[in-house]
Tab-separated table of C-alpha atoms in Angstrom:
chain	number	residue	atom	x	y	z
A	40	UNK	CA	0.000	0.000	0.000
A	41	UNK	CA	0.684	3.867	0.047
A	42	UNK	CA	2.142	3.866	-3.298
A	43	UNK	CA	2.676	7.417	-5.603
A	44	UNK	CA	3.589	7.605	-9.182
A	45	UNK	CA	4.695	10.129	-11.219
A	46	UNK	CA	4.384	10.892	-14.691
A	47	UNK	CA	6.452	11.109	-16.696
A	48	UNK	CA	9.454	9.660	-15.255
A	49	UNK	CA	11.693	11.516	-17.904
A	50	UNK	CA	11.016	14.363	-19.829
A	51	UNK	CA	13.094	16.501	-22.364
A	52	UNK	CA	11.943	19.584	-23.629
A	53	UNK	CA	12.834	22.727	-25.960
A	54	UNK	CA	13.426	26.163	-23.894
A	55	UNK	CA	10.086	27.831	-23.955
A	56	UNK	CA	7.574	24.956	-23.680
A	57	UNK	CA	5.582	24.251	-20.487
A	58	UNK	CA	5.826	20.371	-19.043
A	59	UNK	CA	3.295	18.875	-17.217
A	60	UNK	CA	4.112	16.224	-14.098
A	61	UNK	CA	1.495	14.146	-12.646
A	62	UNK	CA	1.498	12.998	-9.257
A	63	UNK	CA	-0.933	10.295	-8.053
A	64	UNK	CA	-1.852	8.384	-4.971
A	65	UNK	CA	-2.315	5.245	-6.381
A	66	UNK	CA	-4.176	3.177	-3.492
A	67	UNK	CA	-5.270	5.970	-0.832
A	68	UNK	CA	-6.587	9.382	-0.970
A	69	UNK	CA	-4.567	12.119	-0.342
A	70	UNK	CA	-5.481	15.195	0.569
A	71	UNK	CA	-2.143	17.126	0.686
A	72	UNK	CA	1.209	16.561	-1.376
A	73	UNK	CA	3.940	18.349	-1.886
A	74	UNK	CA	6.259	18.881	-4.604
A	75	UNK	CA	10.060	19.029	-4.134
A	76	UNK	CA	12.887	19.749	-6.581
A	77	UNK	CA	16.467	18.145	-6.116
A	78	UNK	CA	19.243	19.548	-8.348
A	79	UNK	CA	22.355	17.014	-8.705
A	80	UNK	CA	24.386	15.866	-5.359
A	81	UNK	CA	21.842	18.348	-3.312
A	82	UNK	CA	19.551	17.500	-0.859
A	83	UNK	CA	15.827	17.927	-1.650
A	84	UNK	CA	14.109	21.071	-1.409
A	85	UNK	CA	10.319	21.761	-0.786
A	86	UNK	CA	8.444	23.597	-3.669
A	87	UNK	CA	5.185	24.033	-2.853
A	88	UNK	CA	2.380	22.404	-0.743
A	89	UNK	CA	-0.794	21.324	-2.730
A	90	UNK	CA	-4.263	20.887	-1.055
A	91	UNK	CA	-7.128	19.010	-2.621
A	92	UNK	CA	-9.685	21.773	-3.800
A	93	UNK	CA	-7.738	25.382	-2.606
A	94	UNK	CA	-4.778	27.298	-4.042
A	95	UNK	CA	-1.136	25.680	-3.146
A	96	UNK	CA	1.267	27.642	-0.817
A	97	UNK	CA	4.791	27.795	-2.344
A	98	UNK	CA	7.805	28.337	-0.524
A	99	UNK	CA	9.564	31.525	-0.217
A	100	UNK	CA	11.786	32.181	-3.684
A	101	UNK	CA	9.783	29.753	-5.664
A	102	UNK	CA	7.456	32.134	-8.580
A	103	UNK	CA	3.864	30.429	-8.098
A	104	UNK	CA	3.430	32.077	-12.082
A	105	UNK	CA	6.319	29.731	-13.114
A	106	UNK	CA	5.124	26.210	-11.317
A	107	UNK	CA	1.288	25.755	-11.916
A	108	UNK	CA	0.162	23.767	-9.325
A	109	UNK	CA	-3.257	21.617	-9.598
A	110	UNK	CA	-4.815	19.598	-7.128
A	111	UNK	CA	-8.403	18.877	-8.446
A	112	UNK	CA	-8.678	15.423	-6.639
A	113	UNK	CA	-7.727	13.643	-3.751
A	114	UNK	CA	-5.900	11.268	-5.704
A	115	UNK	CA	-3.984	14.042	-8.382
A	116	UNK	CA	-1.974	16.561	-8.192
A	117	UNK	CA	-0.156	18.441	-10.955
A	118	UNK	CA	3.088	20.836	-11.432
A	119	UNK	CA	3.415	22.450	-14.487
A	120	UNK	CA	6.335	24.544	-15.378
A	121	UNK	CA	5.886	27.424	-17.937
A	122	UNK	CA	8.055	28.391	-19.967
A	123	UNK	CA	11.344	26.045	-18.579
A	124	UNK	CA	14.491	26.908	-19.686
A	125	UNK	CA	17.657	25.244	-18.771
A	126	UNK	CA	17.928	26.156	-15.487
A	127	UNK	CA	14.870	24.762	-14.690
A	128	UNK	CA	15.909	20.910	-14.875
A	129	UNK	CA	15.938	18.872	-12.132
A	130	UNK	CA	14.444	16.163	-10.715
A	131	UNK	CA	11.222	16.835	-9.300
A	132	UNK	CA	9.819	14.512	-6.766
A	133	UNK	CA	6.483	14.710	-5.802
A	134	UNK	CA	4.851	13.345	-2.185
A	135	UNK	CA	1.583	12.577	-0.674
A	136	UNK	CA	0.223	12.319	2.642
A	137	UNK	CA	-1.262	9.276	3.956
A	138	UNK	CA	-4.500	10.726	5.722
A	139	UNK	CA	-5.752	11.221	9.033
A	140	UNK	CA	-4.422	9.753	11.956
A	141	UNK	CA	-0.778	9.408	9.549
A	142	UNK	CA	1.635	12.239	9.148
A	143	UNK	CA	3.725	9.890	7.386
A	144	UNK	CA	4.342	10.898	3.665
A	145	UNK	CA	4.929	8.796	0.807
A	146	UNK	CA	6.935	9.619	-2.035
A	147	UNK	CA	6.368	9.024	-5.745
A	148	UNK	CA	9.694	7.942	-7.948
A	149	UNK	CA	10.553	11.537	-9.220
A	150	UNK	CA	10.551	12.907	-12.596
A	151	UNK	CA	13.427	13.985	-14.379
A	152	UNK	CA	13.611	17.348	-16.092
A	153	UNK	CA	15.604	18.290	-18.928
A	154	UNK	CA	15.230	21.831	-20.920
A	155	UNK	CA	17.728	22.161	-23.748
B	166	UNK	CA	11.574	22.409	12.675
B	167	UNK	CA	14.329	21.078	14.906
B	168	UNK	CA	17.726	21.081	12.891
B	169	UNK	CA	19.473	17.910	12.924
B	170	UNK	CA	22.788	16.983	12.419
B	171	UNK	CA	24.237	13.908	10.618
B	172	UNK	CA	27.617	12.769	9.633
B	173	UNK	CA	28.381	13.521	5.896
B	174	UNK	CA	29.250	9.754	4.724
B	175	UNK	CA	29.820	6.474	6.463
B	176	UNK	CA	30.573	3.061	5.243
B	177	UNK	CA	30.053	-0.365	7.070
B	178	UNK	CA	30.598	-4.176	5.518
B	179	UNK	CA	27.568	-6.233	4.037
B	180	UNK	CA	25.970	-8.396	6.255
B	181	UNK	CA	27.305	-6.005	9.293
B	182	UNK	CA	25.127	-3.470	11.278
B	183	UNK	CA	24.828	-0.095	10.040
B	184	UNK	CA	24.554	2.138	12.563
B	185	UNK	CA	23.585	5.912	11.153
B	186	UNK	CA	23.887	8.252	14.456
B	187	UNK	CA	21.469	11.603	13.935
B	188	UNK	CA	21.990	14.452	16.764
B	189	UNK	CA	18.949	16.629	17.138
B	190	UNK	CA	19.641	18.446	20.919
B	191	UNK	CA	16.839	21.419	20.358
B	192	UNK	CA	14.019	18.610	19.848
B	193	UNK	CA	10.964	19.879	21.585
B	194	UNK	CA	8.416	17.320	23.524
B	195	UNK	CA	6.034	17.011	20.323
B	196	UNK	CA	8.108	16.634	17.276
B	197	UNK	CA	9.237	13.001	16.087
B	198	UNK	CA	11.889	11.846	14.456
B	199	UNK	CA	11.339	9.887	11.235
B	200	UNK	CA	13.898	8.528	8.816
B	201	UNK	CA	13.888	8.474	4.638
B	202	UNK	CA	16.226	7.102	2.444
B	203	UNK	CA	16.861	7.954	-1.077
B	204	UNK	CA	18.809	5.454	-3.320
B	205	UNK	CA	20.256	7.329	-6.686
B	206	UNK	CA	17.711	8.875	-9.125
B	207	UNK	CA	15.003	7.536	-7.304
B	208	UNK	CA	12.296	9.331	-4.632
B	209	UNK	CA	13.241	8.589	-0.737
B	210	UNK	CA	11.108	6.105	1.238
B	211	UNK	CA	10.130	5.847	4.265
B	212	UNK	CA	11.523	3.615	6.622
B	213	UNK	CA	10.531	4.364	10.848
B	214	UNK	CA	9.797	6.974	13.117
B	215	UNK	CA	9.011	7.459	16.969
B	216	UNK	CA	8.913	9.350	19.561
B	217	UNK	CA	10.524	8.548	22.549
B	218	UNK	CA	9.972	4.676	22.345
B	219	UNK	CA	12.481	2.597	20.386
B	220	UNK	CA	10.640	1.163	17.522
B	221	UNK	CA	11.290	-2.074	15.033
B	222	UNK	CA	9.628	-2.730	11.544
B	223	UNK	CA	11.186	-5.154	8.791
B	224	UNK	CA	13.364	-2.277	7.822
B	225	UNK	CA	15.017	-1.099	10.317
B	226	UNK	CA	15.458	-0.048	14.474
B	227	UNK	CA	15.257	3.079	15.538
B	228	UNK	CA	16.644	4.150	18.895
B	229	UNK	CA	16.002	7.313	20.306
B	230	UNK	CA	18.085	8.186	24.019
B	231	UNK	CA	16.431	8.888	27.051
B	232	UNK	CA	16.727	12.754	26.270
B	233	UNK	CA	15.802	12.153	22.697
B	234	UNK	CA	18.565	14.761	21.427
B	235	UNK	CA	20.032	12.037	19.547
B	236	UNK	CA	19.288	8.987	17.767
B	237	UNK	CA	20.346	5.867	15.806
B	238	UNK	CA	19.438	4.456	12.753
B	239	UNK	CA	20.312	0.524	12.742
B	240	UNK	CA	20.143	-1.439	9.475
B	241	UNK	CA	20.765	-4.954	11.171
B	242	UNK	CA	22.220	-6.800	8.162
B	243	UNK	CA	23.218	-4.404	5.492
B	244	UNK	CA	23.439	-5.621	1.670
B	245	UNK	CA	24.774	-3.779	-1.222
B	246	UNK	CA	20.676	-2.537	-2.141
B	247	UNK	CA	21.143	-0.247	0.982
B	248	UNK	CA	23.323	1.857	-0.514
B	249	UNK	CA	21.539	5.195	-0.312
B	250	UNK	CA	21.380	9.226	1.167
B	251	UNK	CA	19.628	8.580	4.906
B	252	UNK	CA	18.244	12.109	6.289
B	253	UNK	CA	17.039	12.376	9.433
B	254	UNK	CA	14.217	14.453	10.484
B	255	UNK	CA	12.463	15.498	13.277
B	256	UNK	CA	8.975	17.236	12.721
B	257	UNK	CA	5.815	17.710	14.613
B	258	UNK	CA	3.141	14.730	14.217
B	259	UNK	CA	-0.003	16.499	12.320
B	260	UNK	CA	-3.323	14.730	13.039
B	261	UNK	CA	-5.374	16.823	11.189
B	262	UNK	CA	-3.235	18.023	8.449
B	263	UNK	CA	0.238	17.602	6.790
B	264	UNK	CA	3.008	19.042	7.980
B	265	UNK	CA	6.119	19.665	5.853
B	266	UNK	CA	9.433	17.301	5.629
B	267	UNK	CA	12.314	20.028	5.575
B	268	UNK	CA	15.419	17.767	4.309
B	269	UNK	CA	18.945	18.485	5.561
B	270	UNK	CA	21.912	17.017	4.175
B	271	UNK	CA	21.762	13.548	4.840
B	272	UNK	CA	24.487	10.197	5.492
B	273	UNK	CA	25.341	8.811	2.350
B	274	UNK	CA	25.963	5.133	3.576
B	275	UNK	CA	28.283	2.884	1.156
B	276	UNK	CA	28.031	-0.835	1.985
B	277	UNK	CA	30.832	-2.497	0.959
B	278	UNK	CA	30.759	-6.000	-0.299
């Protein structure tokens, strides 16, 4: 149980473009996840909280008109970047809690951004 | 948050304890200390938490001092798949709602064969 997914798992795209990333909680409902970004041989850092059915609350320095969050069920959430350029890949690594009663989150496999 | 503080890397033999020490001295009474793992390229997973008890799953112990501003991570048999990052983390427990995982730096643990 508590599994997340992400997709897609790799992505390449052309300066400009916006990518969407799915996040889903594959066998629970969640209704909070979070969305992280990890540049290479860095630790994680939190984007943005998303709550099923209200606005997200980004973290200070992160441009909430640049990373589109969507959380329109208790089972999906969404983080689309707009137009990425090359500093924007990274590996972006999505989480979801497991409910009432469990502050324990589960994390989905990560998705791997690259803007050329 | 409570910071925490971990050693940079450590290695240890496979089949051989691991033992990953995490300080956390300005702990208050409600927050808990869980610990993730993240193997390379992939997202971290869970493996225990607690708060003042020591607690056992099919993963891993966790014991926590009397204090609780430190605690150890023990991998009883490590193999080469537990090569990972390990971050410790100490946060308060949120019936009701999430609270956020704040990542430090982490142990990168190498199990030799």
């Amino acid at each position: 149980g508590a599994v997340v997914s992400q997709h897609p798992s790799r992505v390449i795209c052309k300066s400009g473009t916006s990518v969407k990333i799915e996040c889903r909680s594959l066998d629970f409902q969640a209704t909070t996840m979070f969305w992280y970004r990890q540049f290479p041989k860095q630790s994680l850092m939190l984007m943005a909280t998303s709550n099923e059915g209200s606005k997200a609350t980004y973290e200070q320095g992160v441009e909430k008109d640049k990373f589109l969050i969507n959380h329109a069920s208790l089972t999906l959430s969404t983080l689309t970047v707009t137009s990425a350029h090359p500093e924007d890949s990274s590996f972006y690594i999505c989480s979801a809690r497991l409910g009432q009663g469990s502050d324990t989150q589960y994390f989905g496999p990560g998705t791997r951004l690259t803007v050329l | 948050d409570a910071k925490t503080t971990q050693p940079p890397s450590m290695d240890c033999a496979e089949g051989r304890a691991a033992n990953l020490p995490c300080n956390h001295s300005t702990i208050s009474g409600n927050e808990y200390v869980y610990w993730y793992r993240q193997i390379h390229s992939q997202g971290p997973q869970y493996i225990i938490h607690g708060l003042k008890n020591n607690e056992t799953n099919e993963m891993a112990s966790l014991i926590i001092t009397e204090d609780r501003k430190s605690s150890t991570l023990i991998l009883p048999h490590a193999t080469l798949r537990d090569t990972a990052v390990y971050y410790c983390i100490v946060r308060v427990f949120q019936y009701s709602s999430a609270s956020k995982i704040i990542f430090g730096s982490g142990t990168r643990l190498s199990i030799r064969p």
